[in-house]
XYZ file of C-alpha atoms in Angstrom:
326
model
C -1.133 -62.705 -35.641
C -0.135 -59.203 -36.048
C 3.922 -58.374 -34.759
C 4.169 -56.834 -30.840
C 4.680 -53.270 -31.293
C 7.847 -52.555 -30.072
C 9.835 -49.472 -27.994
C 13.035 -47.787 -28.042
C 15.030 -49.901 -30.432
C 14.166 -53.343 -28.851
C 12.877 -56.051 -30.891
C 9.170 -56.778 -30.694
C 9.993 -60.074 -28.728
C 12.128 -57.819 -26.301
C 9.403 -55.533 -25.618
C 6.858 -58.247 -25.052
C 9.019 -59.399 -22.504
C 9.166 -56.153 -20.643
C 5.909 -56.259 -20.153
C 5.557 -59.874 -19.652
C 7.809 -58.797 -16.640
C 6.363 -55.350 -16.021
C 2.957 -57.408 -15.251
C 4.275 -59.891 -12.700
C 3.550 -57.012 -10.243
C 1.237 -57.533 -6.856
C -2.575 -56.504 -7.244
C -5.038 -56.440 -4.862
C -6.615 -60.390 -5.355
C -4.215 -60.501 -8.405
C -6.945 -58.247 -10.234
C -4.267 -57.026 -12.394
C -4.694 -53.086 -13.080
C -2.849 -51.822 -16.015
C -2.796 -51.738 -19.313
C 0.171 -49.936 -21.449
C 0.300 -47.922 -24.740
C 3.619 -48.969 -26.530
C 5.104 -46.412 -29.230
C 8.329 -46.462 -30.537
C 9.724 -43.517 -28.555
C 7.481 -44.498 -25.149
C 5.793 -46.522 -23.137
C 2.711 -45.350 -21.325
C 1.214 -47.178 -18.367
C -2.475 -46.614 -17.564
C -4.880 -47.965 -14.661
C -7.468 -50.164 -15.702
C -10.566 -48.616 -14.500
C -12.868 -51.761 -14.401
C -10.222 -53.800 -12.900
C -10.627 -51.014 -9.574
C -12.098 -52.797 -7.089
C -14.694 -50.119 -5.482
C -15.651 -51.662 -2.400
C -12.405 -52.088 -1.113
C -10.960 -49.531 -2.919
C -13.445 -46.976 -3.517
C -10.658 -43.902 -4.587
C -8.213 -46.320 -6.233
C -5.521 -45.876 -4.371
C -4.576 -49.662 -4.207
C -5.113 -49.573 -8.080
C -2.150 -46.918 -8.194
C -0.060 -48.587 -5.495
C -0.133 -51.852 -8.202
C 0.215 -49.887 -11.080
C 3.725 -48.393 -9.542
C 4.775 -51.345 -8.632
C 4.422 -52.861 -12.604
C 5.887 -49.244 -13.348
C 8.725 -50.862 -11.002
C 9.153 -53.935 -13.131
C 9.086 -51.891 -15.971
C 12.043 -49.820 -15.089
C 14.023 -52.563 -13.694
C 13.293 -54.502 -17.127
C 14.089 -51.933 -19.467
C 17.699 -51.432 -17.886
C 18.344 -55.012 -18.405
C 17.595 -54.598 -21.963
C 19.790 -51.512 -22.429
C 17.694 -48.939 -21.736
C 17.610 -46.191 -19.427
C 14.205 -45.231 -18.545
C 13.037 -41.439 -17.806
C 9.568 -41.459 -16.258
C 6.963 -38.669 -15.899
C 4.319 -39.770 -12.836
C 0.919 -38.826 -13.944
C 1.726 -37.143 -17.291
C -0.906 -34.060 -17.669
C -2.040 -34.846 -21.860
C -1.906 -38.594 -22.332
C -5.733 -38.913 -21.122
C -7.385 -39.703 -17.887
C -6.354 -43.094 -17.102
C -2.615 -42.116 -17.471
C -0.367 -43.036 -14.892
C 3.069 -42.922 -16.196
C 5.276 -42.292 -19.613
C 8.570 -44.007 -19.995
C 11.338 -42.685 -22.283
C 14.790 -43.596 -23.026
C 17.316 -41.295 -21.509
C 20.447 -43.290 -22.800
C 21.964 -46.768 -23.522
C 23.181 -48.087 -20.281
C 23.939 -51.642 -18.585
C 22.367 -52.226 -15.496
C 24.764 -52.804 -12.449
C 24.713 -56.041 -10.139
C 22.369 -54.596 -8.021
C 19.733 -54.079 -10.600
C 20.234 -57.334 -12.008
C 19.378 -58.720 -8.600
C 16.116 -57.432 -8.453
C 15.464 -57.830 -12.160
C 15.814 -61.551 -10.987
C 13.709 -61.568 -8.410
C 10.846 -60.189 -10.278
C 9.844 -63.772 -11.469
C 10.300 -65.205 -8.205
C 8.563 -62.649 -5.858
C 5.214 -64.174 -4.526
C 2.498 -63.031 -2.312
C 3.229 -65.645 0.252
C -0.072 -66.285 2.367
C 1.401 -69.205 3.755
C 3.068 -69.442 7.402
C 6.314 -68.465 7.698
C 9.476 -70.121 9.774
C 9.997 -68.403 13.348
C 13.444 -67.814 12.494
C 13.942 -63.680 12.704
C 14.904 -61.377 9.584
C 18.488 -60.645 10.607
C 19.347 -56.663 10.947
C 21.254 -56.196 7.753
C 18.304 -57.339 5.931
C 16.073 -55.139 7.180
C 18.156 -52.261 6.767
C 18.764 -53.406 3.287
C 14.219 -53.049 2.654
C 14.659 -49.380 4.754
C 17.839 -48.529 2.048
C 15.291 -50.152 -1.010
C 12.033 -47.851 0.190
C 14.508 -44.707 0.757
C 16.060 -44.847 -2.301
C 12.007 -44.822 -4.124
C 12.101 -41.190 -1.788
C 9.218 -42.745 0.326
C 9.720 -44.406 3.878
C 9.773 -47.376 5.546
C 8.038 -47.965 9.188
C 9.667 -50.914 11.263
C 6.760 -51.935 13.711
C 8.331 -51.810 17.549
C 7.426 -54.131 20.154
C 5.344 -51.879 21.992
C 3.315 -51.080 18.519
C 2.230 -54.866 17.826
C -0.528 -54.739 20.685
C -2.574 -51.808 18.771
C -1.752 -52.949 15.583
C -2.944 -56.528 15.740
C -6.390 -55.040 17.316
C -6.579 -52.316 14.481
C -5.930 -55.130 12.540
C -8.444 -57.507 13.213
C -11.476 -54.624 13.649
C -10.763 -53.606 9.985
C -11.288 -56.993 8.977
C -14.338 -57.220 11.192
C -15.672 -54.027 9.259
C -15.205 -55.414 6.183
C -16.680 -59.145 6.439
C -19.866 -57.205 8.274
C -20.633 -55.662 4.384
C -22.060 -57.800 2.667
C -20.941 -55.604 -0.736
C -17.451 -56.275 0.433
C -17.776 -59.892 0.935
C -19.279 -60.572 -2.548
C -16.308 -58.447 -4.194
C -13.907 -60.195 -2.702
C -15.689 -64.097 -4.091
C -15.464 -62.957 -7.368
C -11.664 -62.823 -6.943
C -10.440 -65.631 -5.191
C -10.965 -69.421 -5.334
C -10.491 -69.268 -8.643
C -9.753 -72.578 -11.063
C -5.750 -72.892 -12.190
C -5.895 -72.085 -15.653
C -7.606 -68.737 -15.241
C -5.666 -65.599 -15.730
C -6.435 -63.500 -12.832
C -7.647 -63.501 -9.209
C -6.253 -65.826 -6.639
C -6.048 -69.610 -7.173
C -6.412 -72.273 -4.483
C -3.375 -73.371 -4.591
C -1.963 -69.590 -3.392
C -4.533 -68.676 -0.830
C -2.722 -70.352 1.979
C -4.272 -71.945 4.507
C -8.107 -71.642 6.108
C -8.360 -68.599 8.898
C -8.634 -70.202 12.124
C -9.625 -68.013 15.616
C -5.695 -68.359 17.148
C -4.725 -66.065 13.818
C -2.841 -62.466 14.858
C -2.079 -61.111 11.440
C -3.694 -63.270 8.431
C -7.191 -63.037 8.464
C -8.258 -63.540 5.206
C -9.458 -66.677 3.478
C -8.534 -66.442 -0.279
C -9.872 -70.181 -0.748
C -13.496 -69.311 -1.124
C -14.181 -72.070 0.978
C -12.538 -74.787 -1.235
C -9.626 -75.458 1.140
C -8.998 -78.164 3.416
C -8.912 -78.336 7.065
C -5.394 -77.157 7.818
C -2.489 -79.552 8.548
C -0.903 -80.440 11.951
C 1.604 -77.780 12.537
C 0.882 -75.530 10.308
C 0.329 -72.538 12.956
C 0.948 -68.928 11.510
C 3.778 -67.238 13.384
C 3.195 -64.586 16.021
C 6.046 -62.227 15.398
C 6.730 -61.676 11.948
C 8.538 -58.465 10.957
C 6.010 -56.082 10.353
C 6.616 -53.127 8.026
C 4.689 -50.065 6.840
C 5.650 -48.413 3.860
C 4.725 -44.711 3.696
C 4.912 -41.888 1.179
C 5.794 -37.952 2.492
C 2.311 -36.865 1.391
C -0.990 -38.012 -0.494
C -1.907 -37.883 -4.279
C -1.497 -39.666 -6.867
C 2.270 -39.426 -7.253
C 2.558 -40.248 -3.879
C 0.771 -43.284 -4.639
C 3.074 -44.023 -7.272
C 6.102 -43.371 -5.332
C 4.549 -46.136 -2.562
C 4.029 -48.592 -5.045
C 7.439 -48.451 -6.606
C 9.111 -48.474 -3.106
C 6.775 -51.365 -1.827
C 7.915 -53.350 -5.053
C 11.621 -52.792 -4.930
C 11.420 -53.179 -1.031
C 9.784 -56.675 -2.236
C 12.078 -57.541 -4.591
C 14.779 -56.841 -2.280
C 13.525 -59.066 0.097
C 13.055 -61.773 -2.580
C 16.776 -61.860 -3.411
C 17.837 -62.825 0.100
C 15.601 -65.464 0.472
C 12.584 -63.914 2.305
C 8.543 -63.897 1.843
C 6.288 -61.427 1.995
C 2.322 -60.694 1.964
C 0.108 -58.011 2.611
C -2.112 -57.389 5.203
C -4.446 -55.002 3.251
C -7.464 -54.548 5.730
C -5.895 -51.747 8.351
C -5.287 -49.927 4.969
C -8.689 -50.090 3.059
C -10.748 -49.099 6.319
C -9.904 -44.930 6.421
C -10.403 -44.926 10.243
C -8.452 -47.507 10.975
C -5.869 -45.922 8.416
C -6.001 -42.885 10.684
C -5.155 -44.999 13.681
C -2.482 -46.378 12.075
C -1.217 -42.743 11.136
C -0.672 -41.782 14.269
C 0.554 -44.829 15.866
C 3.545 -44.577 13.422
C 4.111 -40.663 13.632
C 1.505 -38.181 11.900
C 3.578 -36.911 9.640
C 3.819 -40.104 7.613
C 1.452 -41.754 5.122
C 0.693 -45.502 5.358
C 0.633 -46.901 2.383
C 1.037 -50.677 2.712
C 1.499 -53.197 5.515
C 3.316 -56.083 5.574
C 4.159 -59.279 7.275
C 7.824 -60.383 5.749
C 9.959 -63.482 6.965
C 11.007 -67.187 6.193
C 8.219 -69.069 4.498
C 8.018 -72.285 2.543
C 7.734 -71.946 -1.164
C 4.471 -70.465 -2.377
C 3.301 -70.861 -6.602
C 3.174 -68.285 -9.027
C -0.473 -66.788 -9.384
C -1.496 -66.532 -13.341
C -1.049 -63.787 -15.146
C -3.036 -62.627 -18.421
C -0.555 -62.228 -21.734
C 1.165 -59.207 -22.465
C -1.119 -58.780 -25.632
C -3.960 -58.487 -23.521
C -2.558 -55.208 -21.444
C -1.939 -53.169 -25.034
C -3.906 -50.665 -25.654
């Protein structure tokens, strides 16, 4: 087997490792969307076109909102390694699938807070499971609004009187979407899948079955291969809700969301919190409108999600760093 190529002065077992870590990112149905051209001056991270799932995500924005958050990981696991990484969003001559370059600025340790979220990255889970009613205390929410700031994008903390609308824009995207029949057969080729496969969603992290009383998790990743659900296990009715916006659209923007949404995720991850997305008020571009201007119009939603106490959820499989080179 041929050596890892590696970057910046790291060993090739270092750099693997960065991108071992770089690739634990969220995906839409864990599809997985990057690949990455390694020289020894740069990294380049590139969307993987035929991992784009066009039905749901017809102008790849999701794809983008993935690939910054692995561009996230990347950054995060380069500084733990020694290296301080310079990135260019959307470089304009490394090709057309070219998200992102990564260079080294300088040597330089990465402070406590870093290292917190570096540590998180390997235990940060889309947790489609119900979570505890027990509320997010206020210094950990303003600790996600100080984690989405500091990616220059913008957090949205849903109010009271904003949960009404929401939950029906909410439930009439996902209507939409399970009345297309192209939709519906994207979606089965993700999720259900066996345990040792490297992508899409496994049974054992799709949560439970969708049952009518649901507000706010609507989707059934199980393919039908769950059980009936157990006594007590009722999703909660008032999770914290957040949105996370960019200032403006493109695919910077994009990039920016996904890199806020991850450390925002990480964030929560370190204190002890779960988090899952609730993609469908997103994907549907009216219902994305609505949601627009029910959070101010100047704002644009990027990602929604539920994020509380939840019980502990498995790691979804992930393909091998070899297999993202380009």
């Amino acid at each position: 087997m041929t050596q890892f190529p590696a970057a910046f002065g790291l060993s090739p077992e270092q750099t693997e490792e960065v991108l071992r870590l770089a690739s634990l990112a969220p995906s839409l149905h864990n599809s997985q969307p990057w690949r990455f051209r390694v020289l020894p001056q740069l990294i380049e991270l590139h969307g993987d076109p035929s991992r784009r799932l066009p039905v749901a995500d017809p102008e790849g924005r999701e794809l983008r909102l993935a690939c910054g958050a692995a561009l996230l990981n990347l950054r995060l696991a380069l500084e733990h390694a020694g290296v301080h990484p310079v990135v260019t969003l959307v470089p304009e001559h490394a090709g057309p699938t070219a998200l992102a370059e990564v260079r080294s600025g300088s040597s330089a340790g990465a402070h406590e807070g870093t290292e917190q979220l570096h540590r998180a990255i390997t235990e940060r889970r889309s947790n489609r499971k119900p979570f505890r009613s027990k509320p997010v205390p206020p210094e950990y929410r303003h600790a996600l609004l100080e984690a989405v700031l500091a990616e220059q994008c913008w957090l949205h903390v849903v109010e009271p009187s904003e949960r009404g609308p929401l939950e029906g824009m909410v439930h009439r995207a996902h209507r939409m979407q399970m009345a297309d029949r192209r939709f519906r057969a994207e979606a089965a080729q993700w999720m259900g899948r066996e345990e040792d496969e490297a992508e899409g969603v496994p049974v054992s992290a799709a949560g439970p079955p969708r049952e009518p009383q649901d507000q706010w998790v609507l989707r059934d990743f199980s393919a039908g291969q769950a059980s009936s659900r157990e006594p007590g296990e009722e999703f909660e009715s008032h999770p914290l809700l957040v949105v996370v916006c960019s200032h403006s659209t493109g695919w910077a923007e994009d990039l920016k969301a996904g890199q806020a949404m991850q450390r925002m995720w990480l964030t929560a991850t370190s204190r002890g919190l779960a988090a899952s997305l609730i993609s469908q008020v997103i994907e549907v571009a009216e219902i994305r409108e609505e949601l627009r201007r029910l959070i101010g119009a100047s704002l644009n939603p990027q990602a929604l999600l539920r994020v509380g106490y939840g019980s502990p959820s498995p790691a979804v499989p992930r393909r091998s760093p070899r297999e993202l080179l380009m």
